[in-house]
Amino acid sequence: MMKPMSTFDRIMADPKQKVAFEKEYANFLKSELKLQNALAEGERSAEQSGWLSAANVRKKF
């Protein structure tokens, strides 16, 4: 008995959908990197100005 093809495998089998998926995934990764950089900059800024940073809060819990 054959295992049914997953949705992801069907998308990757279609060249047009694969290209669209890869572009969207690349955009997602870029936005995640921007978010991480912004959060890191916010933490650095908070530490430099003497405010409680998110990093300190996370360490407590």
Coordinates of C-alpha atoms in Angstrom, one line a residue:
M1 CA 0.0 0.0 0.0
M2 CA 1.4 3.4 -1.0
K3 CA 1.6 6.2 1.5
P4 CA -0.4 9.2 0.4
M5 CA 1.6 12.2 -0.8
S6 CA 1.8 15.1 1.7
T7 CA 0.7 18.6 0.9
F8 CA 4.3 19.8 1.1
D9 CA 5.5 17.1 -1.3
R10 CA 2.7 18.0 -3.8
I11 CA 3.7 21.7 -3.6
M12 CA 7.4 20.8 -4.2
A13 CA 6.4 18.6 -7.1
D14 CA 4.8 21.6 -9.0
P15 CA 7.6 23.9 -10.3
K16 CA 5.5 27.1 -10.1
Q17 CA 4.3 26.4 -6.6
K18 CA 7.8 25.4 -5.5
V19 CA 9.2 28.8 -6.7
A20 CA 6.4 30.7 -5.0
F21 CA 7.0 28.7 -1.8
E22 CA 10.7 29.3 -1.8
K23 CA 10.2 33.1 -2.3
E24 CA 7.7 33.2 0.5
Y25 CA 9.9 31.2 2.8
A26 CA 12.9 33.4 2.0
N27 CA 10.8 36.5 2.9
F28 CA 9.7 34.8 6.1
L29 CA 13.4 34.1 7.1
K30 CA 14.3 37.7 6.4
S31 CA 11.5 39.0 8.5
E32 CA 12.5 36.6 11.4
L33 CA 16.1 37.9 11.2
K34 CA 15.0 41.5 11.2
L35 CA 12.8 40.8 14.3
Q36 CA 15.7 39.1 16.1
N37 CA 18.0 42.0 15.3
A38 CA 15.4 44.5 16.5
L39 CA 14.8 42.6 19.7
A40 CA 18.5 42.3 20.4
E41 CA 18.9 46.1 19.7
G42 CA 16.0 46.8 22.0
E43 CA 17.7 44.8 24.8
R44 CA 21.0 46.5 24.3
S45 CA 19.3 49.9 24.3
A46 CA 17.4 49.0 27.5
E47 CA 20.6 47.8 29.2
Q48 CA 22.5 50.9 28.2
S49 CA 19.8 53.3 29.5
G50 CA 19.5 51.3 32.8
W51 CA 16.0 49.9 32.1
L52 CA 15.1 46.3 32.9
S53 CA 15.8 44.3 29.8
A54 CA 13.8 41.4 28.5
A55 CA 16.9 39.3 28.9
N56 CA 16.9 40.0 32.7
V57 CA 13.2 39.1 32.9
R58 CA 13.7 35.8 31.1
K59 CA 16.6 34.9 33.4
K60 CA 14.3 35.2 36.4
F61 CA 11.8 32.8 35.1

